[in-house]
Coordinates of C-alpha atoms and ligand atoms in Angstrom, one line a residue:
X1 CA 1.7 -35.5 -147.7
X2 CA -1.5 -37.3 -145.7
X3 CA -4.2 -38.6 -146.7
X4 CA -7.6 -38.6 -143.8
X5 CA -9.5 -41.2 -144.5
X6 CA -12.8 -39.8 -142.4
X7 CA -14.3 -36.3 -141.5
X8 CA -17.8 -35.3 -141.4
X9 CA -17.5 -31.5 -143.1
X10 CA -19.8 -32.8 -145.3
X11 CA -22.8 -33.9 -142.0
X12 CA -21.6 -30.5 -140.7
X13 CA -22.2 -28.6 -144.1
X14 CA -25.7 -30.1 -144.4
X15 CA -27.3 -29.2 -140.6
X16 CA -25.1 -26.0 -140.3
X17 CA -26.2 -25.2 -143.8
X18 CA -22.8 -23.4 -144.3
X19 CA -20.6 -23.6 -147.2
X20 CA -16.9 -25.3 -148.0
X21 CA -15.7 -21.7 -146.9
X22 CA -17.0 -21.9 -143.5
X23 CA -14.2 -21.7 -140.8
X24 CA -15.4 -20.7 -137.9
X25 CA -18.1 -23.9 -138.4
X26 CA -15.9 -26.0 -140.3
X27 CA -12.7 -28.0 -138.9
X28 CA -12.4 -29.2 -142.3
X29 CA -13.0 -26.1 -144.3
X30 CA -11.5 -24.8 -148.1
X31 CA -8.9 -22.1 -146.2
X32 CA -7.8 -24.6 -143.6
X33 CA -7.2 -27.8 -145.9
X34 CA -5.3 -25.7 -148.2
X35 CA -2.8 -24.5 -145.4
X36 CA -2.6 -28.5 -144.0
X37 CA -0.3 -31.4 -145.4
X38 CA -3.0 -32.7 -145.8
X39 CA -3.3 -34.4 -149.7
X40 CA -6.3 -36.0 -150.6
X41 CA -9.5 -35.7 -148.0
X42 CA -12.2 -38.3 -147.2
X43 CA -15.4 -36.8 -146.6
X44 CA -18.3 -39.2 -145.1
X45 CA -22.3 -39.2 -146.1
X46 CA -23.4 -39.3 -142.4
X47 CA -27.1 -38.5 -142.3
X48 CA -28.0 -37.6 -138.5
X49 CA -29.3 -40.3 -136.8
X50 CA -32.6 -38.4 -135.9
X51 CA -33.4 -38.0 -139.8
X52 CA -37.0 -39.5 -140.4
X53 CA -36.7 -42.9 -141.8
X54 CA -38.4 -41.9 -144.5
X55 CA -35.7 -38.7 -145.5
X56 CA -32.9 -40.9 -144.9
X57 CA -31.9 -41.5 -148.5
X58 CA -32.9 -38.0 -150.1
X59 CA -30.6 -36.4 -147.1
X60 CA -27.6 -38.8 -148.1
X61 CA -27.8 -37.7 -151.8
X62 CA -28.4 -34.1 -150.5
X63 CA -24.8 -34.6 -149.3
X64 CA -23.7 -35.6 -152.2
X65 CA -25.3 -33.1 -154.1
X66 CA -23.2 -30.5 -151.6
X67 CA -19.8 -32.3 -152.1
X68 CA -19.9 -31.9 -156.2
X69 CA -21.4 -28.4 -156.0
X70 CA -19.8 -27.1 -152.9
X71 CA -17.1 -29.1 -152.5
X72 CA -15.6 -29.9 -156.0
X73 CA -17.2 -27.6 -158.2
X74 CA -16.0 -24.3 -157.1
X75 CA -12.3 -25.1 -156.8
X76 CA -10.0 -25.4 -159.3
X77 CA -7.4 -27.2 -157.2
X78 CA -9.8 -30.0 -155.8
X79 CA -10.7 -33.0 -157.7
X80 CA -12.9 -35.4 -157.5
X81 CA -10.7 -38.5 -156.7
X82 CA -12.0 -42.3 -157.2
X83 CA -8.7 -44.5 -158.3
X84 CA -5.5 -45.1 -157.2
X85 CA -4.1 -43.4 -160.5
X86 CA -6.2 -40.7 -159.8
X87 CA -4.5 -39.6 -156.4
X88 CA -1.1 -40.3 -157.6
X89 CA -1.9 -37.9 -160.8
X90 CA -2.8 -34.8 -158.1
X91 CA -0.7 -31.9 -159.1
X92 CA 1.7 -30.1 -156.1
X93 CA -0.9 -27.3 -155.8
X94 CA -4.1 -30.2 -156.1
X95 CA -5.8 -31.8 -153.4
X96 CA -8.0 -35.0 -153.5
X97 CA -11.9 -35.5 -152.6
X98 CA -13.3 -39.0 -151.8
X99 CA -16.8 -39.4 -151.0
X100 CA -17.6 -42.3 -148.3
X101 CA -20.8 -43.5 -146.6
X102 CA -21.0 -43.8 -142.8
X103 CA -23.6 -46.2 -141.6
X104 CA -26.2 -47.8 -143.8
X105 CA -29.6 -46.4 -141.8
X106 CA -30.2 -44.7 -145.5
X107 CA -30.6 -47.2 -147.7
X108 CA -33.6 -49.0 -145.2
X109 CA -33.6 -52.6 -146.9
X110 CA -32.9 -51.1 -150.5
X111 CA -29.9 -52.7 -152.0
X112 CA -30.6 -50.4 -155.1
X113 CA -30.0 -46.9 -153.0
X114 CA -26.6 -48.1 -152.5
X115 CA -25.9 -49.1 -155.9
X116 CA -26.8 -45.7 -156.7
X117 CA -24.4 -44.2 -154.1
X118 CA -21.8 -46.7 -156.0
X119 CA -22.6 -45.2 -159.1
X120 CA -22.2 -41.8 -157.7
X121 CA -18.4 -42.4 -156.0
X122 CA -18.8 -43.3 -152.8
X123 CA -16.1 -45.6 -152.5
X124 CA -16.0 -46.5 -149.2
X125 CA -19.3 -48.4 -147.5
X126 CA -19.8 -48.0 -143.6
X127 CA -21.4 -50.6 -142.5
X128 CA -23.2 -49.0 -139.4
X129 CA -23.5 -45.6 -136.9
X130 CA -23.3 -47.2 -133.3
X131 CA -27.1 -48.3 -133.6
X132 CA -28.9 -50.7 -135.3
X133 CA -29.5 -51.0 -139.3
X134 CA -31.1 -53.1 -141.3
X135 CA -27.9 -54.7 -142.5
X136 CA -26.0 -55.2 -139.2
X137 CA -25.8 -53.6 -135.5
X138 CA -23.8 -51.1 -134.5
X139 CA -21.5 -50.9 -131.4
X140 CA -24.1 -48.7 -129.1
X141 CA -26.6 -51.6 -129.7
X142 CA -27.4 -53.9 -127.0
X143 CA -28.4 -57.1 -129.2
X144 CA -24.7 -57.0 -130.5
X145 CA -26.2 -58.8 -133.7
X146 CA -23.8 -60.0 -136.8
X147 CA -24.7 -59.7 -140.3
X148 CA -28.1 -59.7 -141.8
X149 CA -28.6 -61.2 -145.1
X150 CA -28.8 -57.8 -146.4
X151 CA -25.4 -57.4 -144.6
X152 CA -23.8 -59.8 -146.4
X153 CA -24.9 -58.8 -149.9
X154 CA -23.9 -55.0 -149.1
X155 CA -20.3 -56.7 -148.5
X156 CA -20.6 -58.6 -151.9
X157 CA -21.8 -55.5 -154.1
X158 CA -18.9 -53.6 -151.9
X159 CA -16.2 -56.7 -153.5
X160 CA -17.8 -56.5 -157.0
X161 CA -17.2 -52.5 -157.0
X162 CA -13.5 -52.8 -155.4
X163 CA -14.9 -50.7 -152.5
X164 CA -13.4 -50.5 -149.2
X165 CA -15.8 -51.9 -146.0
X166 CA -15.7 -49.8 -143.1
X167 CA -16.0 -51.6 -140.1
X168 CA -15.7 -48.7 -137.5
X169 CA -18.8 -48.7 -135.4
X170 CA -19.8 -51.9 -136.3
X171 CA -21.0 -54.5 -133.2
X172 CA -18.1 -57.2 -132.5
X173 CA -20.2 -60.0 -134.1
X174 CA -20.5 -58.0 -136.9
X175 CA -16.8 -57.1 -137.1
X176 CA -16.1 -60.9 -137.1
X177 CA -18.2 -62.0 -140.0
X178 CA -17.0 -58.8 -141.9
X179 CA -13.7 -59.5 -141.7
X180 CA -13.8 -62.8 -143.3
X181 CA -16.0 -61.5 -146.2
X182 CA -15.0 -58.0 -147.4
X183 CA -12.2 -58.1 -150.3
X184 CA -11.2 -54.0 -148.6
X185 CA -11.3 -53.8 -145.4
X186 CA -10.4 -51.0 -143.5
X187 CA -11.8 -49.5 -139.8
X188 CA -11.6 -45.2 -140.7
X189 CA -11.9 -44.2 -137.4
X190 CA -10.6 -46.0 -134.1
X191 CA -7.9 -46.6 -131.9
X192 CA -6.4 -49.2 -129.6
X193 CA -8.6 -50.4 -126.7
X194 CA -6.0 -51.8 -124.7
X195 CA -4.8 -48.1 -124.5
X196 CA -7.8 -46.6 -124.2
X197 CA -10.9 -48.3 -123.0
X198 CA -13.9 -47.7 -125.4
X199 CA -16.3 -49.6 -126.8
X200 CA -15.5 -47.9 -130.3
X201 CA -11.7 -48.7 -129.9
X202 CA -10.6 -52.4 -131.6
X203 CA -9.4 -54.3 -129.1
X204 CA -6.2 -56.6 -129.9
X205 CA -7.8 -59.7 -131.2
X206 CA -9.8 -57.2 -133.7
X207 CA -6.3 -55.5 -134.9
X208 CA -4.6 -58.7 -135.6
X209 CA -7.9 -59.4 -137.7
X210 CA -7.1 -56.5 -139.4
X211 CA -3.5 -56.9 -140.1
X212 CA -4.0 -60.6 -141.0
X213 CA -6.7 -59.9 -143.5
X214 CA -4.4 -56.5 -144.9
X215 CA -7.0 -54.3 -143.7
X216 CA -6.3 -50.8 -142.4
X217 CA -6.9 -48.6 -139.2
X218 CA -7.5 -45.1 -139.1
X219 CA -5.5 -43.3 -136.0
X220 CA -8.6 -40.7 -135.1
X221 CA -8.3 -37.6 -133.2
X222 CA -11.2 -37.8 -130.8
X223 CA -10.4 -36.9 -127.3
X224 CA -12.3 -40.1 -125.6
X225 CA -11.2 -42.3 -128.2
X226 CA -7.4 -41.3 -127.1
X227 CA -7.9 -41.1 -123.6
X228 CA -9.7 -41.7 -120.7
X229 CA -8.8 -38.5 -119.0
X230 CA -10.1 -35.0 -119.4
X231 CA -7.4 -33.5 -121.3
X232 CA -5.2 -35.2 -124.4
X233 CA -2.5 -34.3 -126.0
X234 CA -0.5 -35.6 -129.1
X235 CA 1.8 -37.7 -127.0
X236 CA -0.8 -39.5 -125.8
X237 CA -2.4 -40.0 -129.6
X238 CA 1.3 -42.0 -131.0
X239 CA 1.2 -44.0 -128.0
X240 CA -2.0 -46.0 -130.0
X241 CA 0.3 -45.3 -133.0
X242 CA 3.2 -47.3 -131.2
X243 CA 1.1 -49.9 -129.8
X244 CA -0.6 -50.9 -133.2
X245 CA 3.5 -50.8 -134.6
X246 CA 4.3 -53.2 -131.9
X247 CA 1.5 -55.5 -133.0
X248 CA 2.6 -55.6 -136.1
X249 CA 0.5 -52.8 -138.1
X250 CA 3.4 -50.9 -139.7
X251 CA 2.0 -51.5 -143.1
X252 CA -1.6 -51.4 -141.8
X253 CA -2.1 -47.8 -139.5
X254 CA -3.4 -44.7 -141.5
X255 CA -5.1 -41.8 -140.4
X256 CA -9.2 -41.1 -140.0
X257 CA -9.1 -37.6 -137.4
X258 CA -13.4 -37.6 -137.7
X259 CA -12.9 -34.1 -138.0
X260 CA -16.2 -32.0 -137.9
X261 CA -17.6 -35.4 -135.8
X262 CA -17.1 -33.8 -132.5
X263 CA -16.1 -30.8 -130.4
X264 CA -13.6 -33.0 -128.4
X265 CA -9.9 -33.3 -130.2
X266 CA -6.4 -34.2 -129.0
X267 CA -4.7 -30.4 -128.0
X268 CA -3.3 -28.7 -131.0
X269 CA -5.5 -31.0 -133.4
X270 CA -8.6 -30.1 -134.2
X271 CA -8.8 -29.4 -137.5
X272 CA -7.4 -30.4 -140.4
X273 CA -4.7 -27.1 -140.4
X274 CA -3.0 -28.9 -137.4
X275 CA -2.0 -31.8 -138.9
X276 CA 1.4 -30.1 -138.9
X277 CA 2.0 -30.3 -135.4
X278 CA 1.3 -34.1 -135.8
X279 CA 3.5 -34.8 -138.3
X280 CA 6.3 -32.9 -136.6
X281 CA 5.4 -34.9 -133.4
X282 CA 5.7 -38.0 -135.6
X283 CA 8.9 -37.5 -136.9
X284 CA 10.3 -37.3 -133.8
X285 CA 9.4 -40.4 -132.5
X286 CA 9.8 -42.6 -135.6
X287 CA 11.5 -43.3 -138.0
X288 CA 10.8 -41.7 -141.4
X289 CA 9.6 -45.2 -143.9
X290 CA 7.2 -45.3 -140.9
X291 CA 5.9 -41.8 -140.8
X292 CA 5.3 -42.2 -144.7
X293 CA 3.5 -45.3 -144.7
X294 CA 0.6 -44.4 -142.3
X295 CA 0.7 -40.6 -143.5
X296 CA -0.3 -42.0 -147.0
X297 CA 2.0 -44.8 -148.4
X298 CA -0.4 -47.7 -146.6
X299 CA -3.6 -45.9 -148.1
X300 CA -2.3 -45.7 -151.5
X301 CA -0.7 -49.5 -151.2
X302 CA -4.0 -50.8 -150.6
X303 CA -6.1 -49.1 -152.6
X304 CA -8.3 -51.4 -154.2
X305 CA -8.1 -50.6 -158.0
Ligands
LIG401 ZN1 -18.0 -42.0 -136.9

């Protein structure tokens, strides 16, 4: 059993206009989740960041229109998860949905858009794409500004809701002043930058933030986020894994494989059907209390119900 706590099917489903079926678009597709390990499914509201300002919002609940009706609706097996209880309750044959917000460009300066994104499920709130919003900056941006007032009530309506604040993307300032606000705290998709040199991997003083606030951190698939070379493989993915354990992050790493975020994946995983060869790699190397904690035990543990 995993859970994946970030893919963009959802982006992919709106610009591709192609349904849940879709697998020669989708790396998160109906067919292929249903052959992966793969238990309950995160899938982000990322509205493309060349989305006139003023569409923003009405594409975000466009998404969210296609998760119920293309997502949920037509299968039997797939619910629409939201609490702890409600994952642990999944059937053998049932898989979860979770609906999550990447990057608050949609909501402008309108706290009320994201309460009704709260009412709606999301239940995880990133806080930024890699540019600018009007809540906080994003990792691409060169002001590298903290939180914004706005920013800081987004992370108190996140606390009142029991709603996890994603923090990958976000600019290091605003990653501080996160971190000591945000009740849930978890980074979907990143690795280790002392591994892997990128501006969008946490480097060590961020991951003991992490850890010593009980936060999580989503292991992700993408190639340059694993490596700096041209080519990488699923050896080259657990040494981030093992690094983040020898830090300390045993009860903190999960999985986010941004799958349906780019074309560029570790070999043999790049889409969600692969996760076997993962897991098998996985239980090779460790030992098996740790393979379930970051497949899904960590997720569920700190699941804020
Ligand atoms: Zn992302």
């Amino acid at each position: 059993m995993i859970i994946d706590c970030h893919c963009d099917a959802l982006s992919k489903m709106w610009s591709h206009r192609v349904d849940f079926n879709d697998d020669s678009i989708l790396d998160v597709s109906y067919q292929k989740w249903m052959q992966s390990p793969v238990k309950v499914q995160c899938f982000a509201i990322y509205v493309p960041e060349h989305t006139p300002t003023e569409s923003k919002f009405a594409v975000a609940l466009h998404m969210v229109d296609l998760f119920f009706e293309k997502i949920i609706k037509p299968f039997a097996n797939i619910h629409f998860v939201q609490t702890k209880v409600e994952i642990e309750s999944l059937k053998p044959n049932e898989k979860g949905a979770m609906l999550t917000l990447e990057g608050l460009d949609c909501i402008g300066a309108d706290l009320y858009k994201l309460r009704i994104l709260l009412q709606l499920g999301v239940k995880m709130i990133g806080m930024s794409w890699n540019s600018a919003n009007l809540a906080v900056d994003g990792i691409g941006e060169p002001r590298g500004c903290g939180l914004s007032s706005l920013g800081r009530k987004v992370i108190e309506l996140a606390n009142q809701h029991k709603t996890w604040v994603d923090l990958a993307h976000i600019s290091e300032q605003g990653f501080d002043e996160a971190v000591e606000l945000s009740d849930h705290l978890i980074v979907s998709h990143a690795n280790s930058r002392s591994v892997c040199t990128h501006a969008r991997n946490l480097t060590d003083k961020q991951i003991r933030k992490i850890i010593n606030h009980s936060g999580l951190i989503g292991i992700t698939f993408v190639q340059y986020f694993v490596t700096t070379s041209h080519r990488a493989t699923i050896e080259d993915l657990l040494r981030h894994i093992s690094f983040i354990l020898s830090v300390g992050g045993e009860n903190h790493l999960v999985f986010g494989s941004d799958f349906d975020g780019t074309d560029q994946f570790v070999e043999n995983l790049s889409s969600i059907n692969q996760y076997g060869s993962l897991q098998a790699a996985m239980k090779q190397k460790f030992p098996a209390s740790i393979v379930e904690k970051i497949s899904y035990q960590n997720f569920i543990n700190h699941f804020p119900d």
